[in-house]
PDB file of C-alpha atoms in Angstrom:
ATOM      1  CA  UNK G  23       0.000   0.000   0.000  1.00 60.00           C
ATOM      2  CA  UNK G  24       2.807   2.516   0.873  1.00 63.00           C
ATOM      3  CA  UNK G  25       4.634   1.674  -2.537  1.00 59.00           C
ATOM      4  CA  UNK G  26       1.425   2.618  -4.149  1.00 55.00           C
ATOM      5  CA  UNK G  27       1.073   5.744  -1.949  1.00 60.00           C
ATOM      6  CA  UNK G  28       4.326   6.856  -2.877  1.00 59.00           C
ATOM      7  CA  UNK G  29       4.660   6.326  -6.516  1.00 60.00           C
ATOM      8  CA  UNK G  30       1.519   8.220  -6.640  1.00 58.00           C
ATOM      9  CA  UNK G  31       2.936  11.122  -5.063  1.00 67.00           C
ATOM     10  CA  UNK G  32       6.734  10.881  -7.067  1.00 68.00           C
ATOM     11  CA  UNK G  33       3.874  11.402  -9.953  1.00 74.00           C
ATOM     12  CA  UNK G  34       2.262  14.115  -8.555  1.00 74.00           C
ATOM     13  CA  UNK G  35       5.799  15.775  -8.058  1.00 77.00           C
ATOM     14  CA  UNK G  36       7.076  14.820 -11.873  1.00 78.00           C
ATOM     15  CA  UNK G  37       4.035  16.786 -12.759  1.00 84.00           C
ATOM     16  CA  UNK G  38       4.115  19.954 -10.837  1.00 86.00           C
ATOM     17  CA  UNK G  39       7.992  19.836 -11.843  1.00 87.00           C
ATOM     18  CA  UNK G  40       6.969  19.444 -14.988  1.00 87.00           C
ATOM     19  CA  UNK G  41       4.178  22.770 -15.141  1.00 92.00           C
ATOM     20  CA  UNK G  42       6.565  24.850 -12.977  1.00 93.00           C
ATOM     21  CA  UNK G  43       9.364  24.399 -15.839  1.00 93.00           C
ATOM     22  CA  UNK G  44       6.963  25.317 -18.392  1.00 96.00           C
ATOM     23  CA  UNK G  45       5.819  28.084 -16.312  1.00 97.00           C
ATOM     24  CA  UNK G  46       9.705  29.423 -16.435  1.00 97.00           C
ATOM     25  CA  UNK G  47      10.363  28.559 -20.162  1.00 97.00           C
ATOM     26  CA  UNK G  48       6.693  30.374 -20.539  1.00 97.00           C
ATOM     27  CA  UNK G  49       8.090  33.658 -18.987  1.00 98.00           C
ATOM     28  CA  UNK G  50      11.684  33.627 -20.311  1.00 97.00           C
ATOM     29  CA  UNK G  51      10.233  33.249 -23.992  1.00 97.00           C
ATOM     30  CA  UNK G  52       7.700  36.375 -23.037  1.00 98.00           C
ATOM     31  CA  UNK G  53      10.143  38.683 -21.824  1.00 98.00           C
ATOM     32  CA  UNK G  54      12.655  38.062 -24.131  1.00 97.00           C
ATOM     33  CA  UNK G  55      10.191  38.332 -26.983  1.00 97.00           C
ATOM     34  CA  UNK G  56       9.163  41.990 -25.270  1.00 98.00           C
ATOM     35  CA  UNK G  57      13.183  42.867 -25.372  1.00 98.00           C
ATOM     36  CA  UNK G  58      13.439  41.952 -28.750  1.00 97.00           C
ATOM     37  CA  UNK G  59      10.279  43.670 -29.773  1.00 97.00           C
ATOM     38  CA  UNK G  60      11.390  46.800 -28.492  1.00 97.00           C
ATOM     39  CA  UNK G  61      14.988  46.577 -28.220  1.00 97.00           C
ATOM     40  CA  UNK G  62      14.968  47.089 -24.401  1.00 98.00           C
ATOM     41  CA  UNK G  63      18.647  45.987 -23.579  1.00 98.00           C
ATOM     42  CA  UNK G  64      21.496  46.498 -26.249  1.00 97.00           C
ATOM     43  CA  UNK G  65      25.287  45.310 -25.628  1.00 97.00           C
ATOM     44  CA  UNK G  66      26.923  46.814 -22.752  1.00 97.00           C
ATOM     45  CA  UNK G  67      23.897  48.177 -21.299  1.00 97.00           C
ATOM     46  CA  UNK G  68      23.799  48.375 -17.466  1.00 98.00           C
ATOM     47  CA  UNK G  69      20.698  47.187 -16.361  1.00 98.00           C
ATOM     48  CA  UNK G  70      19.240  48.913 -13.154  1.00 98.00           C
ATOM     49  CA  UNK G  71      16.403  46.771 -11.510  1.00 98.00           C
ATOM     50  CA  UNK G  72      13.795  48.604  -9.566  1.00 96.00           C
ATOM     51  CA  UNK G  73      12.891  45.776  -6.541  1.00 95.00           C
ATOM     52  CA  UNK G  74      10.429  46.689  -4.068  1.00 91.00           C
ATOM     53  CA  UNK G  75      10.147  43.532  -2.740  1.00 93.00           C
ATOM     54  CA  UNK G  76       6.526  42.542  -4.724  1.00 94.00           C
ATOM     55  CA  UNK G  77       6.324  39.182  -6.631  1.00 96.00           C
ATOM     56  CA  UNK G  78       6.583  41.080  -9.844  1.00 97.00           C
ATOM     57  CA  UNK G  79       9.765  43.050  -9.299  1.00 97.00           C
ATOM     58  CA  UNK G  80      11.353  39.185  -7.938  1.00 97.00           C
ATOM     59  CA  UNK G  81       9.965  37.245 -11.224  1.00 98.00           C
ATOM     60  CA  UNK G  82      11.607  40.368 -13.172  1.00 98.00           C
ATOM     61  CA  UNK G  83      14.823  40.492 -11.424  1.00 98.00           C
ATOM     62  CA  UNK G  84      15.004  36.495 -11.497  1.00 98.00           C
ATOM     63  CA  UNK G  85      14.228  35.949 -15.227  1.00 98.00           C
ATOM     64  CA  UNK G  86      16.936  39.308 -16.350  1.00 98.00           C
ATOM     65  CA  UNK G  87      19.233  37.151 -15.113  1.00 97.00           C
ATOM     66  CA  UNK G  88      17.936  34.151 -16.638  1.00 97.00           C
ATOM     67  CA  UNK G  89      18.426  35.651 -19.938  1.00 97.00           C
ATOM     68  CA  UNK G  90      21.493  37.370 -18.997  1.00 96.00           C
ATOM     69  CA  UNK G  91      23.235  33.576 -19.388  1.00 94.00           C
ATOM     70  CA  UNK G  92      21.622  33.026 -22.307  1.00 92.00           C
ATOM     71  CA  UNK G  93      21.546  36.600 -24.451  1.00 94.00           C
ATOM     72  CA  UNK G  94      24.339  36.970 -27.327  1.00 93.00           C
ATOM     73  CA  UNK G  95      24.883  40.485 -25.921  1.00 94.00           C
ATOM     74  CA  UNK G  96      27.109  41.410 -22.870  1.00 96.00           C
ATOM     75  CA  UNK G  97      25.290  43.764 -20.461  1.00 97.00           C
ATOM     76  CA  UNK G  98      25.084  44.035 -16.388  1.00 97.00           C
ATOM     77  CA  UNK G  99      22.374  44.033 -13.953  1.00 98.00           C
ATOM     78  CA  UNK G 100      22.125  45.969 -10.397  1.00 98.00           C
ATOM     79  CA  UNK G 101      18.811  46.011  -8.466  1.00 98.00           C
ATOM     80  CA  UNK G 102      18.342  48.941  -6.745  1.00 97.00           C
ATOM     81  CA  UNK G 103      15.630  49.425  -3.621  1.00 94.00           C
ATOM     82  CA  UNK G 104      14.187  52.282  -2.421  1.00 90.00           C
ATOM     83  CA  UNK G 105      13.674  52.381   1.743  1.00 87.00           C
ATOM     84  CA  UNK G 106      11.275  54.721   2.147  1.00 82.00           C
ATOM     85  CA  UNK G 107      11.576  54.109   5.914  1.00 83.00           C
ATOM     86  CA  UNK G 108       7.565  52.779   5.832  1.00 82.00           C
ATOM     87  CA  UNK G 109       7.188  51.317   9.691  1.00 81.00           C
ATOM     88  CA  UNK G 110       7.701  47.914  10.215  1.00 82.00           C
ATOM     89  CA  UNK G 111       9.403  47.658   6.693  1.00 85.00           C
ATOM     90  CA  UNK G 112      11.651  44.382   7.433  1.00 90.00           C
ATOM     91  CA  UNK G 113      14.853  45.951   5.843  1.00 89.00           C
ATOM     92  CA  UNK G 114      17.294  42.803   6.428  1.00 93.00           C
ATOM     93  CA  UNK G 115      14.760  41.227   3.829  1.00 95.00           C
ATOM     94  CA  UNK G 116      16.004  42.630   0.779  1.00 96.00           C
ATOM     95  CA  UNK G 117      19.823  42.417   1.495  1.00 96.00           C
ATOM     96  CA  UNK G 118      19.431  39.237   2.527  1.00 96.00           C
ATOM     97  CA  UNK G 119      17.509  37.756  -0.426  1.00 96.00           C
ATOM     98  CA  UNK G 120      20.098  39.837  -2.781  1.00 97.00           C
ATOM     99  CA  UNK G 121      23.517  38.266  -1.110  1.00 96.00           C
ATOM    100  CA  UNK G 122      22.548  34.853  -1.040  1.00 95.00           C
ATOM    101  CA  UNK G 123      21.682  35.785  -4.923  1.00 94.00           C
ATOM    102  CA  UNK G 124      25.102  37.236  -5.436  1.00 94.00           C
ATOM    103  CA  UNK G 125      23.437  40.105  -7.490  1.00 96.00           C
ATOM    104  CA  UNK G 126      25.331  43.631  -7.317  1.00 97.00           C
ATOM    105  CA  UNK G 127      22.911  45.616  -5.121  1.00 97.00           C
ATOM    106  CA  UNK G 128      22.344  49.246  -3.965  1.00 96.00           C
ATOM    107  CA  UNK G 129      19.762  50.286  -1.048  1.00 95.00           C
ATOM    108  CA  UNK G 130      18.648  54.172  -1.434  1.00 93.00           C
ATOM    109  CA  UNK G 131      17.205  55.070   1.718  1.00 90.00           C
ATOM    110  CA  UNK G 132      14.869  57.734   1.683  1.00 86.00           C
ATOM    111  CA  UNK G 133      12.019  58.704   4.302  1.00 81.00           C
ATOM    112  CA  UNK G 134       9.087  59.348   1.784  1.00 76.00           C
ATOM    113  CA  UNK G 135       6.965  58.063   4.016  1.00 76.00           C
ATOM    114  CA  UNK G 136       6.982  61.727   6.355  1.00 77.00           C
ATOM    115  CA  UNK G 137       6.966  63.326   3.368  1.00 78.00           C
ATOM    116  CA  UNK G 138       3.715  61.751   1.940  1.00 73.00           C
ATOM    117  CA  UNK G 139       1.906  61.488   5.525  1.00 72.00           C
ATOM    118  CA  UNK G 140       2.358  65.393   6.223  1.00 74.00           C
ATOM    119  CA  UNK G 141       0.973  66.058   2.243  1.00 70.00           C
ATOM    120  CA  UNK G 142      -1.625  63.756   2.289  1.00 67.00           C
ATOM    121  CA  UNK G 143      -4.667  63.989   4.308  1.00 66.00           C
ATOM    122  CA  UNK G 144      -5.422  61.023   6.375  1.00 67.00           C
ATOM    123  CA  UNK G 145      -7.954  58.792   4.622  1.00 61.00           C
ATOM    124  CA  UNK G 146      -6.727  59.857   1.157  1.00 62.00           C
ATOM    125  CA  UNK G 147      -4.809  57.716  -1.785  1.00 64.00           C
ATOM    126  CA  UNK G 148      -0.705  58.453  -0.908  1.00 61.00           C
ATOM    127  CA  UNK G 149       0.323  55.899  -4.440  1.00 66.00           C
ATOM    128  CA  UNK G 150       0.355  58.729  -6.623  1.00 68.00           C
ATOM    129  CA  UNK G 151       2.585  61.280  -4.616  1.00 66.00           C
ATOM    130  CA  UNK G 152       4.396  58.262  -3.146  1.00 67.00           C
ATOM    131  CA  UNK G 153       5.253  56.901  -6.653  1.00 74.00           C
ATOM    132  CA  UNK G 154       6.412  60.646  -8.088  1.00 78.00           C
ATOM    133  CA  UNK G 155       8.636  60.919  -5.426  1.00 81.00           C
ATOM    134  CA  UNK G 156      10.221  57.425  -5.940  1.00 81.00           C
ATOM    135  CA  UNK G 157      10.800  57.849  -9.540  1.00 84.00           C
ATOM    136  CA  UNK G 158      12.474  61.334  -9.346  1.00 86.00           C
ATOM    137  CA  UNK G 159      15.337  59.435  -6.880  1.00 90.00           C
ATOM    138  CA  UNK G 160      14.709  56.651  -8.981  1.00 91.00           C
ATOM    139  CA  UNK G 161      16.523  58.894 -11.692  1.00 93.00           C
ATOM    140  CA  UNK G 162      19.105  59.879  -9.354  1.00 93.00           C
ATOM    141  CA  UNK G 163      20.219  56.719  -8.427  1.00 95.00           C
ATOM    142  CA  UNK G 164      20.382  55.494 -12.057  1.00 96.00           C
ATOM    143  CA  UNK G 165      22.996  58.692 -12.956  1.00 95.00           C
ATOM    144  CA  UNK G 166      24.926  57.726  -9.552  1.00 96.00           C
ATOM    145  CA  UNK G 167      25.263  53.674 -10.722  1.00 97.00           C
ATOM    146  CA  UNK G 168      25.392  54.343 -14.132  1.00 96.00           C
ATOM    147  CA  UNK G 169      22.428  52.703 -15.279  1.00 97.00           C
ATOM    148  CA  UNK G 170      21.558  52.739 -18.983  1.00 96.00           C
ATOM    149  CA  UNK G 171      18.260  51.317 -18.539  1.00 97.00           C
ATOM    150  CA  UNK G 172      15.788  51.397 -15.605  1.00 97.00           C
ATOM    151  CA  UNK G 173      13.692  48.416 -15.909  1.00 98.00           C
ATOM    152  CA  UNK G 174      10.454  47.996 -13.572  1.00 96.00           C
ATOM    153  CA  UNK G 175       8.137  45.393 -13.127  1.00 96.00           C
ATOM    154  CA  UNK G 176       4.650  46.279 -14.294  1.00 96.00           C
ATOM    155  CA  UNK G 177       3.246  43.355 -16.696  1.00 97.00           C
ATOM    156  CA  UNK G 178       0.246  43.199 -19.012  1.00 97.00           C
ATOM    157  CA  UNK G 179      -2.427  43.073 -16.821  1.00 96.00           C
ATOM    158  CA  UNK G 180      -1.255  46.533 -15.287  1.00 95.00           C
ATOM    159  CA  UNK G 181      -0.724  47.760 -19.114  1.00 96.00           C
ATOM    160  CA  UNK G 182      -4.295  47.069 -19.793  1.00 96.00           C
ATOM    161  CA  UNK G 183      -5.448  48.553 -16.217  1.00 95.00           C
ATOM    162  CA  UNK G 184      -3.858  51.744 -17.056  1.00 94.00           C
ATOM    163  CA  UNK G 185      -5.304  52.178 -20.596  1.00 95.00           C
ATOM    164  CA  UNK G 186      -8.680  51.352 -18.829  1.00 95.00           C
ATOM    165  CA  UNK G 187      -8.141  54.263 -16.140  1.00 93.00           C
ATOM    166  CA  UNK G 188      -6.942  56.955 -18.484  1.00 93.00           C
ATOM    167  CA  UNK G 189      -9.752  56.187 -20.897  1.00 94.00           C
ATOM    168  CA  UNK G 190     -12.441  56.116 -18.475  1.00 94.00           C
ATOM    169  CA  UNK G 191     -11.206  58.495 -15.706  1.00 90.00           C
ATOM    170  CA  UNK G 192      -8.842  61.109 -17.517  1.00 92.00           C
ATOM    171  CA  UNK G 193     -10.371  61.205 -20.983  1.00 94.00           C
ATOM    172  CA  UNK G 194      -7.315  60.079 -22.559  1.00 93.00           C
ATOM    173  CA  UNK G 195      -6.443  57.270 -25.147  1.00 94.00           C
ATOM    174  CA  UNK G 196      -3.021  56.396 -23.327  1.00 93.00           C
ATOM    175  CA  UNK G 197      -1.421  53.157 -21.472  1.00 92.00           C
ATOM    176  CA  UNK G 198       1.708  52.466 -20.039  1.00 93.00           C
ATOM    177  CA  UNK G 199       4.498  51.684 -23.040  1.00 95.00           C
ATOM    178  CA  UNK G 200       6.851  48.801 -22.395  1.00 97.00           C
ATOM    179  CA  UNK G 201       9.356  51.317 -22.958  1.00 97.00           C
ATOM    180  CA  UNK G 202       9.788  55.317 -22.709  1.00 95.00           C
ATOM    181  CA  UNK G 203      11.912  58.282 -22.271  1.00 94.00           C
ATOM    182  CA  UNK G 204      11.893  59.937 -19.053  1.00 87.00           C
ATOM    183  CA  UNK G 205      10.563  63.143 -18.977  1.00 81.00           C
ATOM    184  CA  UNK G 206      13.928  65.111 -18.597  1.00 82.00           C
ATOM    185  CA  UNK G 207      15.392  63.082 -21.557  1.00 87.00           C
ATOM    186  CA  UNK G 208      18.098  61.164 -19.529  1.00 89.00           C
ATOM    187  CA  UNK G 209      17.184  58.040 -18.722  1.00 93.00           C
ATOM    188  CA  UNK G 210      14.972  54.957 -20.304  1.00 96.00           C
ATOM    189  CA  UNK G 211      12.551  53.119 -18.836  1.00 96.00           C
ATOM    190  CA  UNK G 212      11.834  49.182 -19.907  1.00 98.00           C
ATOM    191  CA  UNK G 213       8.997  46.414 -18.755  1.00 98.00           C
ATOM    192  CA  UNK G 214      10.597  43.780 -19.813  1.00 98.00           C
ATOM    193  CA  UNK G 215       7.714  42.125 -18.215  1.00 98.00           C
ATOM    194  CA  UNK G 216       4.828  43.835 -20.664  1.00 98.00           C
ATOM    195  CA  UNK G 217       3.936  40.366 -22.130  1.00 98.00           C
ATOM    196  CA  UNK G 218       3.595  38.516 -18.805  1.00 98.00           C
ATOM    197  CA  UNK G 219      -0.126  37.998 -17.161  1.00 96.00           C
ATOM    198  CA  UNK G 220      -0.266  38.480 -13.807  1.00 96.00           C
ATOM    199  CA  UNK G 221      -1.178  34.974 -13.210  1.00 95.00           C
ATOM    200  CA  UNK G 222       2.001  33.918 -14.128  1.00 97.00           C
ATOM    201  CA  UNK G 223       3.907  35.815 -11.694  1.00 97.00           C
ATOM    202  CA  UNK G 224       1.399  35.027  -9.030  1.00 97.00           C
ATOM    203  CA  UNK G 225       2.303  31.376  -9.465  1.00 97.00           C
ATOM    204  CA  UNK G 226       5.856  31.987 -10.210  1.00 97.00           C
ATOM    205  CA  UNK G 227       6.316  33.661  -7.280  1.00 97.00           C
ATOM    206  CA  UNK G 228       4.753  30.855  -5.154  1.00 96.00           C
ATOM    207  CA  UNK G 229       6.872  28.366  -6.899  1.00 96.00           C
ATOM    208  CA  UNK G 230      10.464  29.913  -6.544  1.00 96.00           C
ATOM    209  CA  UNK G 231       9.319  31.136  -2.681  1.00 95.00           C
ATOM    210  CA  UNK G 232      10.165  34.727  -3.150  1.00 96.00           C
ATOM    211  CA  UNK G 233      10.499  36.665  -0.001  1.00 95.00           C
ATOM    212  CA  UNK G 234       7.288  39.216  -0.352  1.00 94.00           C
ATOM    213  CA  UNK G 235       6.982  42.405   1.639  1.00 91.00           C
ATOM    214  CA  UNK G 236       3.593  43.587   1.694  1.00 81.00           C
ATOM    215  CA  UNK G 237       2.875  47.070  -0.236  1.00 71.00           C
ATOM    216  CA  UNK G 238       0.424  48.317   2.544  1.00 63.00           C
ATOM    217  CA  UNK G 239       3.072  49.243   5.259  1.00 51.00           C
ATOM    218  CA  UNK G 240       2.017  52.780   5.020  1.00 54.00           C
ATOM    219  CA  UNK G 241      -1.396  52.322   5.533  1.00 52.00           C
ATOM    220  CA  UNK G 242      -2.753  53.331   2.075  1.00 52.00           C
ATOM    221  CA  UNK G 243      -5.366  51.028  -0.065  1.00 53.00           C
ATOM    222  CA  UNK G 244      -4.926  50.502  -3.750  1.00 59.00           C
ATOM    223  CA  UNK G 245      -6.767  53.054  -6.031  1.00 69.00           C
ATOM    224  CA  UNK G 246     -10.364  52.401  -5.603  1.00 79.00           C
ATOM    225  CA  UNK G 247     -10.724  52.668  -9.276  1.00 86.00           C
ATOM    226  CA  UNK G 248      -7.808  50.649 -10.417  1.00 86.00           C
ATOM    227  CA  UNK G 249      -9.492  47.420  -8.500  1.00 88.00           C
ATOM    228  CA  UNK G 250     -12.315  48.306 -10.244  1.00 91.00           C
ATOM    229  CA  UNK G 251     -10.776  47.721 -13.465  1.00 94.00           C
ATOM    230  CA  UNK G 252      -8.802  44.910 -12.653  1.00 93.00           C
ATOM    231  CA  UNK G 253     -12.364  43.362 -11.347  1.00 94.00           C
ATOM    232  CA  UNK G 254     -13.368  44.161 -14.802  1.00 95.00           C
ATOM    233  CA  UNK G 255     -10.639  42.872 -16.929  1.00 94.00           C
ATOM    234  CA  UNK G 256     -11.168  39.598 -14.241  1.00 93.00           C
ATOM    235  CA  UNK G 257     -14.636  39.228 -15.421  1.00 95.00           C
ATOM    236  CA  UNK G 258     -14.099  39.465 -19.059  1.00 95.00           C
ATOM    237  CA  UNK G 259     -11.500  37.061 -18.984  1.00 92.00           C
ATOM    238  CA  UNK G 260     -13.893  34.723 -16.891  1.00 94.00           C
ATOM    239  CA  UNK G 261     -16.827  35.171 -19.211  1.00 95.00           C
ATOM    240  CA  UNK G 262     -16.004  36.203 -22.879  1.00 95.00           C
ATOM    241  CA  UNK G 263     -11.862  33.982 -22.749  1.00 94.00           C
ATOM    242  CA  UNK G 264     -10.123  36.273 -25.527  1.00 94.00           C
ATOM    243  CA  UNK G 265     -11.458  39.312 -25.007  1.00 95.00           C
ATOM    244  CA  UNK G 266      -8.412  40.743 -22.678  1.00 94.00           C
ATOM    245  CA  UNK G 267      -6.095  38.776 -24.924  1.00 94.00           C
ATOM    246  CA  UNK G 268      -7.800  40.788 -28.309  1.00 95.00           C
ATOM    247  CA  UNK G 269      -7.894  44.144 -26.254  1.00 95.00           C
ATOM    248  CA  UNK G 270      -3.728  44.252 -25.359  1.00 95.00           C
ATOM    249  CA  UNK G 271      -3.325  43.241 -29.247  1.00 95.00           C
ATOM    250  CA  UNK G 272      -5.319  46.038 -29.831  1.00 95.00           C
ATOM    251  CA  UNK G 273      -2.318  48.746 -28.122  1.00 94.00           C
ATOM    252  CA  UNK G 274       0.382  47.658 -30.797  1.00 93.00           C
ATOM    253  CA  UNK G 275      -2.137  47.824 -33.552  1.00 92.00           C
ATOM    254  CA  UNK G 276      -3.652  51.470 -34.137  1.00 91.00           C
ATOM    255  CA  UNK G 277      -5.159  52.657 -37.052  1.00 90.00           C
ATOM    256  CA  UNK G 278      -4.671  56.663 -36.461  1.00 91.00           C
ATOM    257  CA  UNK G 279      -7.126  57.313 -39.497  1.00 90.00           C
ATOM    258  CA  UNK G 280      -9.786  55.803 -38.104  1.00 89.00           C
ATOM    259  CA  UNK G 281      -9.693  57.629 -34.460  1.00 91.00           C
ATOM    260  CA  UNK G 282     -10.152  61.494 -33.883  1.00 93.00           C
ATOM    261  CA  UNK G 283      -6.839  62.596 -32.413  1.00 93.00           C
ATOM    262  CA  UNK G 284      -6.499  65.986 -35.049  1.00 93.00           C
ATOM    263  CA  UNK G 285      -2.692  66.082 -33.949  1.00 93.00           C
ATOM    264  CA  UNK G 286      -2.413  62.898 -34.902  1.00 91.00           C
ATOM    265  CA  UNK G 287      -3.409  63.064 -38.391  1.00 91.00           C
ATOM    266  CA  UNK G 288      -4.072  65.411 -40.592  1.00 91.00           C
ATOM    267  CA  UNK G 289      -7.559  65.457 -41.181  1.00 91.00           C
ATOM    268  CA  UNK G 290      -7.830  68.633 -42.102  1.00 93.00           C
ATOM    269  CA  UNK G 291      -5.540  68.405 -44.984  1.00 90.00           C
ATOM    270  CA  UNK G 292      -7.187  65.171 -46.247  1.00 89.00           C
ATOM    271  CA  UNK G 293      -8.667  65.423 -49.850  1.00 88.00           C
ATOM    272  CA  UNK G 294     -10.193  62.870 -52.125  1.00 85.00           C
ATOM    273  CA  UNK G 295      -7.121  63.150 -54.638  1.00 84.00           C
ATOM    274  CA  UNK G 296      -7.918  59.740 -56.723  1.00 84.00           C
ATOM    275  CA  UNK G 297      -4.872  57.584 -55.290  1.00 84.00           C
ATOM    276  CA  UNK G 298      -6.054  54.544 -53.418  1.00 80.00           C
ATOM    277  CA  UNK G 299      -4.524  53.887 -49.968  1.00 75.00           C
ATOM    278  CA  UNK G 300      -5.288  51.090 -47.589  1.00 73.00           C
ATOM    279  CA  UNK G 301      -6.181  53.663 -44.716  1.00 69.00           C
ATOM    280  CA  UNK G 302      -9.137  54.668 -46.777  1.00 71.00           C
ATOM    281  CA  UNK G 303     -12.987  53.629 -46.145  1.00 67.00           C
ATOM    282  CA  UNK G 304     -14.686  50.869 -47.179  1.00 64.00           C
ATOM    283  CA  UNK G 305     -17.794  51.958 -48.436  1.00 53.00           C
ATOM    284  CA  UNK G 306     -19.566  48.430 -47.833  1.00 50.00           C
ATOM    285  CA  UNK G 307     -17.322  46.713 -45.562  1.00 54.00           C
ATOM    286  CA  UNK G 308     -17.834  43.238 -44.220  1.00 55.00           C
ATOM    287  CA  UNK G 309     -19.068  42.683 -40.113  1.00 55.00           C
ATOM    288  CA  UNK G 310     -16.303  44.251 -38.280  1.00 56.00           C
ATOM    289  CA  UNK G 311     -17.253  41.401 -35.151  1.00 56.00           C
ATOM    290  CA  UNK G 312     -17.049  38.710 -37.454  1.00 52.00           C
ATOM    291  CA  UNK G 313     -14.103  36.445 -37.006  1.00 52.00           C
ATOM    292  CA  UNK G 314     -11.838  35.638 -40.073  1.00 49.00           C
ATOM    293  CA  UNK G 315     -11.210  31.940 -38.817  1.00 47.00           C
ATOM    294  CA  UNK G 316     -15.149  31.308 -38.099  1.00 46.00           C
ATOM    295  CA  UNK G 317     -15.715  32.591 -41.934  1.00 40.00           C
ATOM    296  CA  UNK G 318     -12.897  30.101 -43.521  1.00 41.00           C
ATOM    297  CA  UNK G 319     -14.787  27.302 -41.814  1.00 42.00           C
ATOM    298  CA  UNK G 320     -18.205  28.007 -43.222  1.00 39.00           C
ATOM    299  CA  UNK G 321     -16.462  28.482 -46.573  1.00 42.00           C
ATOM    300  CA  UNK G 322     -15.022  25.054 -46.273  1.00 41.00           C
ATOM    301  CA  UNK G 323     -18.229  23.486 -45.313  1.00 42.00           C
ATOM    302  CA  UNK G 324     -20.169  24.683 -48.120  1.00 40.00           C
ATOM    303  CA  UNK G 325     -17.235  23.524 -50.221  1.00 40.00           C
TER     304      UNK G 325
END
């Protein structure tokens, strides 16, 4: 009976070995396709990892160097955390996790926290002014360690949140690019994670036993709105499978003529001058909702 019991369970382990190794080969192949795609790290570059201590900064950090191994191109990582002296932030965490790692490491400490507390009035939202202040020494540190590239850790589902929250609650067509120039023109900003679902570095994180540290030492809740959307984006997923998938396509594929942004192109200069162009309208065009793949198969059928 024990032999059974136990070659039951040494199949129950070969399998979960099995998914967690997908799971990593799943989230190398994404973030490498996202460097590629955007050509986030280039030879020699110094890589400066953001790590707050969240599951998706860890699964960032963790898969860099992954692909560090692996990459034809030479370039160096340092993870960098900010202490923004938050109480009971366990600050032997970090440095602990980071030596046994034998990853190059700085720790900027800076108390943000009084800062935000004395701004803020008690009740109120501190992410935004918290995360303004964290960038701008964010910057600093980067021109102090001579980071080329500031990678953080926001993946698709956060992409997609953001889009959601400037289109609803700001009025804006905008989202979170996987990678940007800072606003004072110094320093660039990567997500090498902007392919990853959150699921997967949920999971991941369980599976390599990453050291978390809770983001609600100071006291604030997450955007009221921003869980709103993520409920959202939940819900789709749960009841139209696709739809979430179709919508992040929908980012890298913009057709400018066919939106209203005046800056963006030149309406008022368009004429009918006679030359045909693949931007133009369709005068009878076919059911914009029906799928391509679903019409092939009908086609075959009658056939």
């Amino acid at each position: 009976m024990n032999a059974v019991i136990d070659k039951v369970s040494d199949k129950a382990a070969d399998k979960q070995a099995f998914e967690n190794n997908k799971l990593h080969k799943r989230l190398c192949r994404l973030v490498g396709q996202a460097i590629g795609d955007f050509n986030m790290i280039e030879e020699g570059d110094k890589v400066m990892v953001c790590l707050s201590g969240g599951k998706d900064s860890y699964a960032l950090l963790d898969i860099l160097m992954t692909l560090r191994e692996r990459a034809p191109i030479n370039f160096d990582i340092v993870a960098v955390n900010l202490d923004q002296k938050q109480p009971n932030f366990p600050a032997d965490v970090l440095p602990a996790y980071l030596d046994k790692l034998g990853v190059p490491y700085h720790i900027e400490n800076q108390d943000t926290y009084s800062i935000v507390k004395r701004l803020i009035p008690e009740g109120k939202t501190t992410c935004s002014l918290c995360s303004r202040l964290r960038r701008g020494i964010l910057y600093r540190v980067a021109d102090e360690l001579g980071a080329t590239k500031i990678a953080l850790g926001h993946h698709r589902d956060d992409i997609l949140e953001t889009f959601f929250l400037n289109m609803f609650f700001g009025g804006k067509i905008k989202g979170m690019p996987a990678k940007l120039q800072s606003d004072d023109g110094k320093h660039v900003v990567i997500r090498p994670l902007a392919y990853v679902k959150e699921e997967d570095t949920e999971r991941y994180a369980e599976v390599k036993g990453f050291p978390i540290i809770p983001c609600d030492l100071c006291g604030s809740q997450e955007n009221l709105q921003r869980k709103q959307i993520k409920a959202m984006l939940r819900e789709w997923e749960k009841k139209h499978p696709g739809r979430v998938e179709n919508t992040f396509s929908a980012l890298s594929t913009v057709v400018p003529s066919h939106l209203m942004d005046r800056d963006l192109f030149g309406f008022a200069d368009l004429k009918a001058d006679g030359v045909a162009s693949p931007l133009g309208d369709i005068a009878f065009d076919e059911e914009p909702c029906a799928p391509p793949a679903q019409t092939v198969q009908l086609q075959l059928h009658r056939d």
